[in-house]
Amino acid sequence: MTAGTIDGTAVSRKLLAETAERAAAFTEKAGRAPCLATVLVGHDPASETYVKMKRNRSRKNGITSRAVELPETTTTDELVAVITELSNDPEVDGILLQHPVPAQIDERAAFEAIAPGKDVDGVTMYSFAAMAFDLPGFHSCTPGGIMRLLDAYDVELSGKHAVVVGRSPILGKPVGMLLLNRHATVTYCHSRTTDLADQVGRADVVVAAVGKPELIKGEWLKPGAVVIDAGYNPGNVGDVEQSVAAERASLITPVPGGVGPMTIAVLLEQTVSAAEATI
Ligand code: NAP
């Protein structure tokens, strides 16, 4: 068997086109475009690139952005004050605090200063709880994007065994909750899991969210499994041994061009939803 490709670029393009249409309709109605505030603390080159990409993509899709750049030496109190101000600003619809922040900052305190209605990156405890309870709210963007990919390819989840490798608060843990809400039987694996190959071998759906190049071996997979490789390691290498996995899986996300493009698309879609909720 050779796996079909889950084309994240194509799915994200469609989502962005729908988002741009909704942004234009909002702009006409509200007399202003939806606005995403991006908050960047310090000068981490990767973070600067990510913020720039998010702002460019916003502009191309009819969303304005407000860039807030703070010095490396910013304190928790200063950052919380800036985010609180954005939370109270009626012209700002969504707030993105680029992660990671410098070590002296209490990142959780900063995230929690984001008003739930503006938490378009899905990082607050409120958003996490709403997602876990399957109530309306914003999703963490990469997990939200993964669910959209599975839906775009009509992957059946109810009663299926999903194995999520990784349990980070922004990726592994939330994607497992979303799969559970869709009635999958979910197993989480992490760095202390002692039988990773066996666990992966039982999965109908595997989500790799580790950050270790080709950790998940193709020969571990159950034939016909659906593989979502969220890993993004230097040299465009995923967390799954793609060449062998593609021989056993029924569907697989490539790296790049799989999960990656969905993250920004969901961020922008959620920004427009936040704006729409204000009128
Ligand atoms: P993270 O915070 O470093 O979490 C990694 C997770 O992998 C942890 O839960 C860790 O377990 C687990 N792990 C580490 N070694 C393991 C092993 N040998 N066996 C099983 N589990 C192991 O990373 P993250 O932020 O979730 O990101 C994961 C990957 O996704 C990275 O490659 C990142 O670049 C990529 N990513 C992509 C996007 C996108 O837009 N495409 C967005 C976010 C992240 P413990 O909890 O026990 O430490």
Short mmCIF file of N, CA and C and ligand atoms in Angstrom, two decimals, residues 50 99 141-143 165-172 189-193 196 208-212 215-216 229-233 237-239 258-264, ligand 1:
data_model
loop_
_atom_site.label_atom_id
_atom_site.label_comp_id
_atom_site.label_asym_id
_atom_site.label_seq_id
_atom_site.Cartn_x
_atom_site.Cartn_y
_atom_site.Cartn_z
N TYR A 50 8.34 34.09 12.81
CA TYR A 50 6.96 33.60 12.94
C TYR A 50 5.98 34.76 13.00
N HIS A 99 5.41 32.74 21.61
CA HIS A 99 6.08 31.86 22.55
C HIS A 99 7.40 31.41 21.92
N CYS A 141 -4.10 26.36 18.08
CA CYS A 141 -4.22 26.40 16.61
C CYS A 141 -3.74 25.13 15.90
N THR A 142 -2.62 24.56 16.33
CA THR A 142 -2.13 23.37 15.61
C THR A 142 -3.09 22.19 15.83
N PRO A 143 -3.53 21.90 17.05
CA PRO A 143 -4.53 20.84 17.22
C PRO A 143 -5.81 21.11 16.42
N VAL A 165 1.55 10.92 20.34
CA VAL A 165 2.88 10.86 20.92
C VAL A 165 3.31 12.29 21.20
N GLY A 166 3.40 12.63 22.49
CA GLY A 166 3.67 14.00 22.92
C GLY A 166 2.51 14.50 23.76
N ARG A 167 2.79 15.30 24.78
CA ARG A 167 1.73 15.79 25.68
C ARG A 167 1.97 17.24 26.06
N SER A 168 2.52 18.03 25.11
CA SER A 168 2.76 19.44 25.44
C SER A 168 1.42 20.16 25.54
N PRO A 169 1.38 21.26 26.32
CA PRO A 169 0.10 21.96 26.51
C PRO A 169 -0.46 22.58 25.23
N ILE A 170 0.40 22.85 24.24
CA ILE A 170 -0.11 23.50 23.02
C ILE A 170 -0.40 22.51 21.90
N LEU A 171 0.04 21.27 22.06
CA LEU A 171 -0.10 20.36 20.92
C LEU A 171 -0.61 18.97 21.32
N GLY A 172 0.23 18.19 21.97
CA GLY A 172 -0.16 16.81 22.25
C GLY A 172 -1.40 16.71 23.12
N CYS A 189 1.25 8.99 24.61
CA CYS A 189 2.61 8.51 24.89
C CYS A 189 3.51 9.72 25.10
N HIS A 190 4.56 9.53 25.86
CA HIS A 190 5.46 10.64 26.18
C HIS A 190 6.84 10.07 26.49
N SER A 191 7.71 10.90 27.06
CA SER A 191 9.12 10.47 27.20
C SER A 191 9.29 9.31 28.17
N ARG A 192 8.31 9.07 29.04
CA ARG A 192 8.45 7.94 29.98
C ARG A 192 7.72 6.69 29.50
N THR A 193 7.10 6.77 28.34
CA THR A 193 6.39 5.59 27.81
C THR A 193 7.43 4.51 27.50
N LEU A 196 6.69 2.29 23.32
CA LEU A 196 6.19 3.20 22.28
C LEU A 196 5.83 2.45 20.98
N ALA A 208 1.94 12.39 15.71
CA ALA A 208 3.31 12.51 16.21
C ALA A 208 3.57 13.97 16.52
N ALA A 209 3.85 14.28 17.79
CA ALA A 209 4.04 15.66 18.23
C ALA A 209 5.15 15.68 19.27
N VAL A 210 6.35 15.37 18.81
CA VAL A 210 7.46 15.13 19.73
C VAL A 210 8.60 16.15 19.54
N GLY A 211 9.00 16.34 18.28
CA GLY A 211 10.16 17.19 18.04
C GLY A 211 11.45 16.39 18.02
N LYS A 212 11.36 15.10 17.61
CA LYS A 212 12.56 14.26 17.47
C LYS A 212 12.51 13.65 16.07
N LEU A 215 11.50 9.77 14.92
CA LEU A 215 11.40 8.91 16.10
C LEU A 215 10.44 7.74 15.85
N ILE A 216 9.34 8.03 15.18
CA ILE A 216 8.31 7.01 14.94
C ILE A 216 8.69 6.25 13.66
N ASP A 229 1.80 13.83 11.07
CA ASP A 229 3.16 14.13 11.54
C ASP A 229 3.27 15.63 11.79
N ALA A 230 3.11 16.02 13.07
CA ALA A 230 3.17 17.46 13.40
C ALA A 230 4.60 17.92 13.64
N GLY A 231 5.52 16.99 13.68
CA GLY A 231 6.90 17.34 14.00
C GLY A 231 7.52 18.21 12.92
N TYR A 232 8.33 19.14 13.37
CA TYR A 232 9.03 19.98 12.41
C TYR A 232 10.44 20.18 12.94
N ASN A 233 11.37 19.41 12.38
CA ASN A 233 12.74 19.42 12.86
C ASN A 233 13.65 20.02 11.78
N VAL A 237 12.45 17.84 8.44
CA VAL A 237 12.26 16.43 8.79
C VAL A 237 11.17 16.35 9.86
N GLY A 238 10.26 15.41 9.69
CA GLY A 238 9.18 15.23 10.65
C GLY A 238 9.57 14.31 11.79
N ASP A 239 8.58 13.94 12.60
CA ASP A 239 8.80 13.01 13.72
C ASP A 239 8.58 11.56 13.28
N GLY A 258 2.07 19.67 5.43
CA GLY A 258 1.00 18.91 6.06
C GLY A 258 0.35 19.75 7.15
N VAL A 259 0.78 19.51 8.39
CA VAL A 259 0.19 20.22 9.54
C VAL A 259 0.59 21.70 9.54
N GLY A 260 1.84 21.99 9.16
CA GLY A 260 2.40 23.34 9.29
C GLY A 260 1.49 24.45 8.79
N PRO A 261 1.05 24.41 7.52
CA PRO A 261 0.25 25.53 7.00
C PRO A 261 -1.09 25.72 7.69
N MET A 262 -1.57 24.69 8.39
CA MET A 262 -2.88 24.80 9.04
C MET A 262 -2.86 25.72 10.25
N THR A 263 -1.69 25.82 10.91
CA THR A 263 -1.64 26.55 12.18
C THR A 263 -2.01 28.03 11.99
N ILE A 264 -1.38 28.68 11.01
CA ILE A 264 -1.67 30.10 10.78
C ILE A 264 -3.11 30.25 10.27
P1 NAP B 1 7.52 19.88 23.34
O1 NAP B 1 6.84 20.90 24.16
O2 NAP B 1 9.01 19.77 23.37
O3 NAP B 1 6.88 18.45 23.72
C1 NAP B 1 7.42 17.27 23.21
C2 NAP B 1 6.67 16.09 23.76
O4 NAP B 1 7.28 14.91 23.23
C3 NAP B 1 6.72 15.98 25.29
O5 NAP B 1 5.42 15.68 25.77
C4 NAP B 1 7.70 14.85 25.53
O6 NAP B 1 7.38 14.05 26.66
C5 NAP B 1 7.49 14.00 24.30
N1 NAP B 1 8.70 13.19 24.04
C6 NAP B 1 9.98 13.58 24.04
N2 NAP B 1 10.79 12.53 23.77
C7 NAP B 1 9.99 11.46 23.59
C8 NAP B 1 10.22 10.10 23.29
N3 NAP B 1 11.45 9.63 23.11
N4 NAP B 1 9.17 9.28 23.20
C9 NAP B 1 7.89 9.74 23.35
N5 NAP B 1 7.61 11.03 23.63
C10 NAP B 1 8.64 11.88 23.76
O7 NAP B 1 7.16 20.04 21.79
P2 NAP B 1 5.85 20.66 21.07
O8 NAP B 1 5.87 22.14 21.20
O9 NAP B 1 4.64 19.90 21.43
O10 NAP B 1 6.24 20.33 19.55
C11 NAP B 1 6.40 19.00 19.09
C12 NAP B 1 6.80 19.04 17.62
O11 NAP B 1 5.76 19.67 16.87
C13 NAP B 1 8.05 19.86 17.31
O12 NAP B 1 8.76 19.26 16.22
C14 NAP B 1 7.53 21.20 16.87
O13 NAP B 1 8.41 21.87 15.99
C15 NAP B 1 6.28 20.76 16.14
N6 NAP B 1 5.24 21.82 16.10
C16 NAP B 1 4.72 22.12 14.90
C17 NAP B 1 3.76 23.10 14.81
C18 NAP B 1 3.21 23.43 13.47
O14 NAP B 1 2.60 24.46 13.29
N7 NAP B 1 3.36 22.57 12.52
C19 NAP B 1 3.31 23.78 15.93
C20 NAP B 1 3.82 23.42 17.17
C21 NAP B 1 4.81 22.45 17.24
P3 NAP B 1 7.42 14.62 28.19
O15 NAP B 1 6.15 15.41 28.36
O16 NAP B 1 7.48 13.39 29.00
O17 NAP B 1 8.65 15.47 28.28
#
